[in-house]
PDB file of C-alpha atoms in Angstrom:
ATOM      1  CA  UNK A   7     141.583 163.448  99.580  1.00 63.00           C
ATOM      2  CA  UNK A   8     139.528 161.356 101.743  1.00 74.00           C
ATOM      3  CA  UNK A   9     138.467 162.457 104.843  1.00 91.00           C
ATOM      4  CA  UNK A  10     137.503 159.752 107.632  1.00 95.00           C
ATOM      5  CA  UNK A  11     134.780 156.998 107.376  1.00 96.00           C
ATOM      6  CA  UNK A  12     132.944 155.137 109.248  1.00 97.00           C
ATOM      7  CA  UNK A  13     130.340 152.263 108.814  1.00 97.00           C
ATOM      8  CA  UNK A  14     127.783 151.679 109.243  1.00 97.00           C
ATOM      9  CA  UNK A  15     125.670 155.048 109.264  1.00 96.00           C
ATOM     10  CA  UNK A  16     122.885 153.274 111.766  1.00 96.00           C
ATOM     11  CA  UNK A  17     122.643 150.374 113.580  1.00 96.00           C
ATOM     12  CA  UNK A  18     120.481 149.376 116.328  1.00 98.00           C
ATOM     13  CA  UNK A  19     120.469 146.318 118.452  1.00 98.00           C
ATOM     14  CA  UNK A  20     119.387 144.522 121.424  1.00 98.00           C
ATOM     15  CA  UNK A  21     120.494 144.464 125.350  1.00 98.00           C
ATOM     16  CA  UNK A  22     123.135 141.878 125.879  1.00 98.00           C
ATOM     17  CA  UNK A  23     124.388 141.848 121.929  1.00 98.00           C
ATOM     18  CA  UNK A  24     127.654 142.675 120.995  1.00 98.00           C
ATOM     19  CA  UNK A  25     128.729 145.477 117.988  1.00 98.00           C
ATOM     20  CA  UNK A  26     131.141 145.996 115.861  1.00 98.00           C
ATOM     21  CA  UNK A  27     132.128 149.809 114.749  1.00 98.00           C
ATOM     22  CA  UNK A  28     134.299 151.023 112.018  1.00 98.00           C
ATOM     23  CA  UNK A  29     136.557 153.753 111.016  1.00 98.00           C
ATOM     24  CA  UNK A  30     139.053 154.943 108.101  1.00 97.00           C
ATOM     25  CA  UNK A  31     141.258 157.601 108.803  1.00 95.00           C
ATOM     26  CA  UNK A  32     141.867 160.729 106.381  1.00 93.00           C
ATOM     27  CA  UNK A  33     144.513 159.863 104.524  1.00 91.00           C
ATOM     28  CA  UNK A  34     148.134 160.652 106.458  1.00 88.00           C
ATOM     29  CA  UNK A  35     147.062 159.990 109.342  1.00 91.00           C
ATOM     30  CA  UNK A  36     148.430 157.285 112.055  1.00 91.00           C
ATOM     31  CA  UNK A  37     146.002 158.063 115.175  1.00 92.00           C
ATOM     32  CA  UNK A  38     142.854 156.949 115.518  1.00 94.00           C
ATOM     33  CA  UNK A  39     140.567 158.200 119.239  1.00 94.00           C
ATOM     34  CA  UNK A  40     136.719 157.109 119.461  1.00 97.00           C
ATOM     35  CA  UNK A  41     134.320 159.159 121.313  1.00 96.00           C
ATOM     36  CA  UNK A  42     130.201 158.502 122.324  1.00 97.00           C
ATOM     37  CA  UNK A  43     128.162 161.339 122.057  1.00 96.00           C
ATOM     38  CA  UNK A  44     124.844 161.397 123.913  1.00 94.00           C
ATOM     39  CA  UNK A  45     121.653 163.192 122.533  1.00 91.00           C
ATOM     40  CA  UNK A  46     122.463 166.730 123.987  1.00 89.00           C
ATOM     41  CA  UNK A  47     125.780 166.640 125.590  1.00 92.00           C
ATOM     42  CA  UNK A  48     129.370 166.851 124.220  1.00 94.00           C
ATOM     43  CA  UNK A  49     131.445 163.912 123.193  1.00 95.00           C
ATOM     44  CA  UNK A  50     133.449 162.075 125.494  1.00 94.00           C
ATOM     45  CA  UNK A  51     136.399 160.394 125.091  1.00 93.00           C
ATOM     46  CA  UNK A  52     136.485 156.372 124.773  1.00 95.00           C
ATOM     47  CA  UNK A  53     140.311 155.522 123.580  1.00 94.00           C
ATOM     48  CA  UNK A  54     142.745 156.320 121.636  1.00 93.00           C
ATOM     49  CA  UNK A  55     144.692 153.778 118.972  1.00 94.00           C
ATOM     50  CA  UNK A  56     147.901 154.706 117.666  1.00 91.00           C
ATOM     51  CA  UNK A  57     150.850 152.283 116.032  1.00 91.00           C
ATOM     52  CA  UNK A  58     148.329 149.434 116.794  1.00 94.00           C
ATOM     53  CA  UNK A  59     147.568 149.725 120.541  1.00 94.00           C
ATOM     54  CA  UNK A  60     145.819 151.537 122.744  1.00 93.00           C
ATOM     55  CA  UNK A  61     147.258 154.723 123.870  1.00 89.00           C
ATOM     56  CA  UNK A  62     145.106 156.488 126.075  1.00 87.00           C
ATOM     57  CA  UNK A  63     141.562 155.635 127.593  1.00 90.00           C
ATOM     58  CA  UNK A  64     138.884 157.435 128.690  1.00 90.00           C
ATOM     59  CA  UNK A  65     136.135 156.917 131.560  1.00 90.00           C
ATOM     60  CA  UNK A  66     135.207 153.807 130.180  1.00 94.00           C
ATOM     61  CA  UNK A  67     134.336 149.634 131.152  1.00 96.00           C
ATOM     62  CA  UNK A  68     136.443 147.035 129.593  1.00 96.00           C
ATOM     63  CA  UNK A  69     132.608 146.335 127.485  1.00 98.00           C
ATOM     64  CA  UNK A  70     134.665 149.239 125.198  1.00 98.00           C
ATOM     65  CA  UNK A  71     137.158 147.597 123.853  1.00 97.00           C
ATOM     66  CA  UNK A  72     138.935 148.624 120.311  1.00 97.00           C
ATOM     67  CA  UNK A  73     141.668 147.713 118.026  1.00 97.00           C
ATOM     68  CA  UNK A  74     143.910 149.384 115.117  1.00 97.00           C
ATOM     69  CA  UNK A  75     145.073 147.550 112.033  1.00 97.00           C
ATOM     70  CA  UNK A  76     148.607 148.268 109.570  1.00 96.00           C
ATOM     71  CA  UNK A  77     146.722 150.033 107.413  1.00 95.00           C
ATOM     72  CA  UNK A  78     145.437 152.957 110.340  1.00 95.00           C
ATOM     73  CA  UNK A  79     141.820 152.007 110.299  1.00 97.00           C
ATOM     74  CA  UNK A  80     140.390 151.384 113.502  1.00 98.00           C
ATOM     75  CA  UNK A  81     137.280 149.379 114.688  1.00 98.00           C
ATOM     76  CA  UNK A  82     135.579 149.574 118.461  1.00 98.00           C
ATOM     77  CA  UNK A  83     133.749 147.109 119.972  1.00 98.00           C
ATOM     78  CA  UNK A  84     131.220 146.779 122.447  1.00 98.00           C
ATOM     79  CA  UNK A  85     129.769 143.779 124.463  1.00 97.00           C
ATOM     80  CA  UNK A  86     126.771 143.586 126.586  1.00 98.00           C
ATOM     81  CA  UNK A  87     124.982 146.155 125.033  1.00 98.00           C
ATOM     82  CA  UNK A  88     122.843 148.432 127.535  1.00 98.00           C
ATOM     83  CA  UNK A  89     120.081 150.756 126.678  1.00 97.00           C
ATOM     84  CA  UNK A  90     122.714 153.637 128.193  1.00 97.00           C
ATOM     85  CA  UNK A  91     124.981 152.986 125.426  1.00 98.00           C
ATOM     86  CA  UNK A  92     122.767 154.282 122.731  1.00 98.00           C
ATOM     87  CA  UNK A  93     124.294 157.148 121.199  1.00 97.00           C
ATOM     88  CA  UNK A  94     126.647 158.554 118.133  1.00 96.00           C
ATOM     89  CA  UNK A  95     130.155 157.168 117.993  1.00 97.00           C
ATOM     90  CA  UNK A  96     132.582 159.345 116.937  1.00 97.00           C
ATOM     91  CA  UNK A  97     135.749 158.301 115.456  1.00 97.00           C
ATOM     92  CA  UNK A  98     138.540 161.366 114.775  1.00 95.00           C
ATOM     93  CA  UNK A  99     141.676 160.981 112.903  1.00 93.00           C
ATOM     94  CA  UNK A 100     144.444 162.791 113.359  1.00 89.00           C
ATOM     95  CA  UNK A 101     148.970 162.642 112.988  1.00 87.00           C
ATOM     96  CA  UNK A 102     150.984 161.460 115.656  1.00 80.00           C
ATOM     97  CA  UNK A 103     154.754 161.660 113.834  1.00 69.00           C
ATOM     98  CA  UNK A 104     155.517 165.900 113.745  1.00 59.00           C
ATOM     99  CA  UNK A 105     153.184 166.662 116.193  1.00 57.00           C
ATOM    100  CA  UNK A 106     149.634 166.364 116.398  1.00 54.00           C
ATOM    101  CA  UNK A 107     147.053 169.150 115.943  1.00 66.00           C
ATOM    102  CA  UNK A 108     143.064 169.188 114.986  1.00 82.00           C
ATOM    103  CA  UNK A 109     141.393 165.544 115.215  1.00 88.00           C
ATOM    104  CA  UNK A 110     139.237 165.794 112.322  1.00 91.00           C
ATOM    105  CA  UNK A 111     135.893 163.814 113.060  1.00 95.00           C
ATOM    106  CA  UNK A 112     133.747 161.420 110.872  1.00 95.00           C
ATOM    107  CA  UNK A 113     130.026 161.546 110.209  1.00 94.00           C
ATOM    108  CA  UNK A 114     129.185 159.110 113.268  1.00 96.00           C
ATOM    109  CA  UNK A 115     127.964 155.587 113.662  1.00 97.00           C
ATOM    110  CA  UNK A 116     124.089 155.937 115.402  1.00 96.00           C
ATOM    111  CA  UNK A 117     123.495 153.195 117.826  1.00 98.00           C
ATOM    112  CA  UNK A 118     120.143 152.825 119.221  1.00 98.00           C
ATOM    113  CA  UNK A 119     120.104 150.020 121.527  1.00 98.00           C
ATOM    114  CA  UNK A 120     116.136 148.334 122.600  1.00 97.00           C
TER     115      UNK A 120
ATOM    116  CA  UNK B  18     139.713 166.220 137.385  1.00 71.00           C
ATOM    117  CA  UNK B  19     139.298 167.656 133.982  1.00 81.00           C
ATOM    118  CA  UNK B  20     136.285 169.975 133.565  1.00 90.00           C
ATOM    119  CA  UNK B  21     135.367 172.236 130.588  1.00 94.00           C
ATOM    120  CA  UNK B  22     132.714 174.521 130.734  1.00 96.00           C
ATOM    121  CA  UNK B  23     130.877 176.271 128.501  1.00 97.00           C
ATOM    122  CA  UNK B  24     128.181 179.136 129.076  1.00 97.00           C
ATOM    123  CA  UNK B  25     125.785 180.017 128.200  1.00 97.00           C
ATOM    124  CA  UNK B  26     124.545 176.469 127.055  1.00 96.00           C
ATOM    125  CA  UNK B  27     121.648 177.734 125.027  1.00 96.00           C
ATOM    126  CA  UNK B  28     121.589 181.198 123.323  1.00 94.00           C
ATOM    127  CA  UNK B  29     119.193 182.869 120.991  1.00 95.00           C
ATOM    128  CA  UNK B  30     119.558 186.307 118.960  1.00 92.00           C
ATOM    129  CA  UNK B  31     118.691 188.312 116.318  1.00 94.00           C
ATOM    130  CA  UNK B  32     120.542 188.246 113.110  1.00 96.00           C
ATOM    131  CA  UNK B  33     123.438 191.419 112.884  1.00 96.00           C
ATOM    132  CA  UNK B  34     123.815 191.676 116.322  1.00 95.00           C
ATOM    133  CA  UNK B  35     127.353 190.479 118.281  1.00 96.00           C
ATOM    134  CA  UNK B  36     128.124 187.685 121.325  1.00 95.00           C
ATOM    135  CA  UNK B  37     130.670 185.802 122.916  1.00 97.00           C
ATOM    136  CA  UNK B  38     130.574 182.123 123.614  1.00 97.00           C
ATOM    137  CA  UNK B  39     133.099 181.711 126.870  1.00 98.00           C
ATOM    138  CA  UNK B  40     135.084 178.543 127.839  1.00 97.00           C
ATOM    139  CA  UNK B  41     136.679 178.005 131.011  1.00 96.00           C
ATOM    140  CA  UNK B  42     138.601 174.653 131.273  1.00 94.00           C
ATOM    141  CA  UNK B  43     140.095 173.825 135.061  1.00 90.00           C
ATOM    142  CA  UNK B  44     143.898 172.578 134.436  1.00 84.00           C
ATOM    143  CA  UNK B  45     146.282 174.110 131.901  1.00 80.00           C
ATOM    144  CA  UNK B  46     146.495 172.955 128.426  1.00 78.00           C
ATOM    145  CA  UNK B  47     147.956 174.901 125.551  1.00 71.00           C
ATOM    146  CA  UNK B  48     145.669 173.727 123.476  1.00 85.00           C
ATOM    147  CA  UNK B  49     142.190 174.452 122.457  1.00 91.00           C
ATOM    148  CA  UNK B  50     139.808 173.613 119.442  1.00 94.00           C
ATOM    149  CA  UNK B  51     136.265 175.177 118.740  1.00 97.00           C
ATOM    150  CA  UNK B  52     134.035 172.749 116.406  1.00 97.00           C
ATOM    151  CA  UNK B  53     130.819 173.203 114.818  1.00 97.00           C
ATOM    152  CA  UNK B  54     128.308 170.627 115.187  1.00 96.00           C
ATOM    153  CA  UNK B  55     124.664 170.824 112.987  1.00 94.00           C
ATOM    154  CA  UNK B  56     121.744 168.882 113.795  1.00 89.00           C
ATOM    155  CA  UNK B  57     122.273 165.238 113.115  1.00 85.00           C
ATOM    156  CA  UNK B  58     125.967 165.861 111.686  1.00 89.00           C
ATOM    157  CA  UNK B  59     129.271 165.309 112.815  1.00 89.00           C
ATOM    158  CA  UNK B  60     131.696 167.731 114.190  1.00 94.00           C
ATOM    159  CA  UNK B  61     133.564 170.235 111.783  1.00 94.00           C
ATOM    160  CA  UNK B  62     136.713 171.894 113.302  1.00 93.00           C
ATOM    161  CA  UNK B  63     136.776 175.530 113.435  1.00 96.00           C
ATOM    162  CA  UNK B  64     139.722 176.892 115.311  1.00 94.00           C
ATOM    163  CA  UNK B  65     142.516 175.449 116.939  1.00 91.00           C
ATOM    164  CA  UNK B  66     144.797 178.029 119.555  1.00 92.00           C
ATOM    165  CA  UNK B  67     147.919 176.729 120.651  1.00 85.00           C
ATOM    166  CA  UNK B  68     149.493 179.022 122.427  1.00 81.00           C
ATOM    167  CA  UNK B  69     148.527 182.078 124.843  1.00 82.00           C
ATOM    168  CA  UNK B  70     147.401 185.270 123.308  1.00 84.00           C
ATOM    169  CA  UNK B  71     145.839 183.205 120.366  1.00 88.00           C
ATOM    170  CA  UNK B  72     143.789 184.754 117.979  1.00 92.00           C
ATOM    171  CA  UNK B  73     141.956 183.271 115.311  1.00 94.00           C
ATOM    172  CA  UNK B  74     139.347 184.597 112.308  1.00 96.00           C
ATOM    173  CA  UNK B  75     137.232 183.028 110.243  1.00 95.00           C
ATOM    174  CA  UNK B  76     134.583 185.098 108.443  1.00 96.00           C
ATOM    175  CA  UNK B  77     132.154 186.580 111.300  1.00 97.00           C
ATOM    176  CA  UNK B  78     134.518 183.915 113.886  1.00 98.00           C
ATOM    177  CA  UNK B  79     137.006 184.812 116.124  1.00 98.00           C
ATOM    178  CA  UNK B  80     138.425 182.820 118.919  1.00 97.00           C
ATOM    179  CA  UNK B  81     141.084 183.894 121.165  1.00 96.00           C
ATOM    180  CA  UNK B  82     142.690 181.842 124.183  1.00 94.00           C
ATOM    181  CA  UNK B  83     144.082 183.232 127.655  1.00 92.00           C
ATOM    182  CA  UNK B  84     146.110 180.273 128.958  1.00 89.00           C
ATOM    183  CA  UNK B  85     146.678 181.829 132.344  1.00 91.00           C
ATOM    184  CA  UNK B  86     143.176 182.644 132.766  1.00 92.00           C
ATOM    185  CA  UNK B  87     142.088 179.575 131.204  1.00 92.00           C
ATOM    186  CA  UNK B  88     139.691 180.783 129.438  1.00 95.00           C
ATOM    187  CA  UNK B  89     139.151 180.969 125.523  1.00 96.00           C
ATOM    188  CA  UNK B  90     136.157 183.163 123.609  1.00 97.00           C
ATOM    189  CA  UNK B  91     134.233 182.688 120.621  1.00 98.00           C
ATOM    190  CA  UNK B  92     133.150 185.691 119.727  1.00 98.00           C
ATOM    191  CA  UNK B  93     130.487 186.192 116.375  1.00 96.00           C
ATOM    192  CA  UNK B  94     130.643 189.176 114.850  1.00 97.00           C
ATOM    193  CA  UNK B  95     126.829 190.500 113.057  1.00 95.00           C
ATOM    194  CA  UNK B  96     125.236 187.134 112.974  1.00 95.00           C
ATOM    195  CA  UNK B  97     123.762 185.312 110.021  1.00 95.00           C
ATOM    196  CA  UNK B  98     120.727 182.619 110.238  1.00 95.00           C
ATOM    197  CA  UNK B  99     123.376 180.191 108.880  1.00 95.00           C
ATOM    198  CA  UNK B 100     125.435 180.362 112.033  1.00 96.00           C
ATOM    199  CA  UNK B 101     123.005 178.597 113.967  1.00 97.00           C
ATOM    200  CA  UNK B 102     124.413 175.473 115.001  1.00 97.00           C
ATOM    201  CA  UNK B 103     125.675 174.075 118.382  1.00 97.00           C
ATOM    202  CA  UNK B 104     129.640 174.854 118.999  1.00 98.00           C
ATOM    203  CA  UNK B 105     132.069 172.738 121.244  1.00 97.00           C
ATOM    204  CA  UNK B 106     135.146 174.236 122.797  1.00 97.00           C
ATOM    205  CA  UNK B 107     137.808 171.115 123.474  1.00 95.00           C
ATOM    206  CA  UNK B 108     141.018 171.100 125.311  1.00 92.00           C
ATOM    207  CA  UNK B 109     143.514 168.435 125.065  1.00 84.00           C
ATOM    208  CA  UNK B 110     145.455 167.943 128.236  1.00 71.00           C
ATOM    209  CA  UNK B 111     148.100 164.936 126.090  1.00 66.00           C
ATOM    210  CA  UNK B 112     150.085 167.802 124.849  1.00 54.00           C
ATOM    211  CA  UNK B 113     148.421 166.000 121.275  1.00 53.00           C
ATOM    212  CA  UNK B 114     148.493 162.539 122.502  1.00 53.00           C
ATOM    213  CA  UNK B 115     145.519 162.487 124.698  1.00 64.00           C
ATOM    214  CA  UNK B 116     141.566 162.849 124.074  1.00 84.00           C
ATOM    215  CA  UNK B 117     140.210 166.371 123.909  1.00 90.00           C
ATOM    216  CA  UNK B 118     137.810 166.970 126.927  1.00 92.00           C
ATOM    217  CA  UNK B 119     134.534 168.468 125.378  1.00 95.00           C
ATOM    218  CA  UNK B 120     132.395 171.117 127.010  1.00 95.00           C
ATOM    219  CA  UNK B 121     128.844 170.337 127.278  1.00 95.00           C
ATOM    220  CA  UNK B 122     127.745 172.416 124.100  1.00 97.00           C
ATOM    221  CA  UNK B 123     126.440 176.110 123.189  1.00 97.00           C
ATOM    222  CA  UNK B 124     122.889 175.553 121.218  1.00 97.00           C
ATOM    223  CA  UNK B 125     123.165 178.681 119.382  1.00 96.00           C
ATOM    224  CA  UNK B 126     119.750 180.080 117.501  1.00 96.00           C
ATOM    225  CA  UNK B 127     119.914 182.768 115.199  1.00 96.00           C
ATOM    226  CA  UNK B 128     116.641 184.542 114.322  1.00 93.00           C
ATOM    227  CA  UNK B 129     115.776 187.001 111.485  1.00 86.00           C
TER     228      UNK B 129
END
């Protein structure tokens, strides 16, 4: 049973490029959230994707933006990269339909932006 | 607005001996996760308490959540080197439809 993915492992780019993140959910599931984590603090919430829109959204610019395809997986993108948004990307899976308990998280996209 | 806080944020101590990890989170939620986060690594879920009075064991792990108090505890129980690791507590205010709100993180050391 597979849990969730994400590609790529690393990535780093430039201010002002754009970036493309992407995420599989465990198998079952139908929800998809993102979260950055910065060195040292906890994660915080970006958005969350279920039945292919956005459901919820966290403290976040319209440079976050995301989308969810048939199949579950999920990809987030962001525009206009600033050094701030270097950090680990989170993407948790979880099931909407019954009732929804633990997100389980994947091993994290590393952005370093220069 | 939605705070969760953790404390202490950094802890160190000696291998067999006990302590409790608090979380206070500001507006009620029924629900509550602890994860486990190593260096470099993603997030591995420990507990999740659903209801007041929780209680919760894993190994030398045990979480428990007061809802009215709104406050949960992780308490360790004759700590092992391999517990070191930094632990989250996370409430989700969606009723399951909603991000979890993090705390900012327990860096937990275990020495011999």
């Amino acid at each position: 049973d597979a849990g969730v993915t994400q590609s790529p492992t690393h990535l780093i780019k430039t201010r002002g490029q754009q970036v493309t993140l992407r995420c599989s959910p465990k198998s079952g599931h139908d929800t998809v959230s993102w979260y950055q984590q910065a060195l040292g603090q906890g994660p915080q919430f970006i958005f969350q994707y279920y039945e292919e829109e956005e459901r919820q959204r966290g403290n976040f610019p319209d440079r976050f933006s995301g989308h969810q395809f048939p199949n579950y997986s999920s990809e987030l993108n962001v525009n206009a990269l600033l050094l701030g948004d270097s950090a680990l990307y989170l993407c948790a899976s979880s099931l909407t339909a019954g009732g929804s308990d633990t997100q389980y998280f994947g091993p994290g996209t590393r952005l370093t932006v220069l | 607005e939605l705070k969760v806080e953790q404390n202490p944020l950094f802890l160190s101590m000696q291998e067999g001996k006990n302590y409790t990890i608090y979380c206070n989170y500001s507006t009620t939620s029924d629900r509550l996760y602890w994860y486990r986060q190593d260096p470099g690594k993603s997030l591995e879920s420990l507990f999740v308490l659903l209801s007041n009075g929780a209680v919760k064991q894993e190994g030398r792990l045990m979480a428990s959540l007061d809802t009215k108090a709104r406050l949960s505890t992780l308490h360790i129980t004759a700590a092992v080197h391999d517990l070191s690791a930094t632990y989250f507590c996370a409430v989700d205010y969606g009723g399951g439809a909603d991000g979890l709100t993090f705390g900012k993180g327990t860096h937990l050391i275990i020495q011999p």
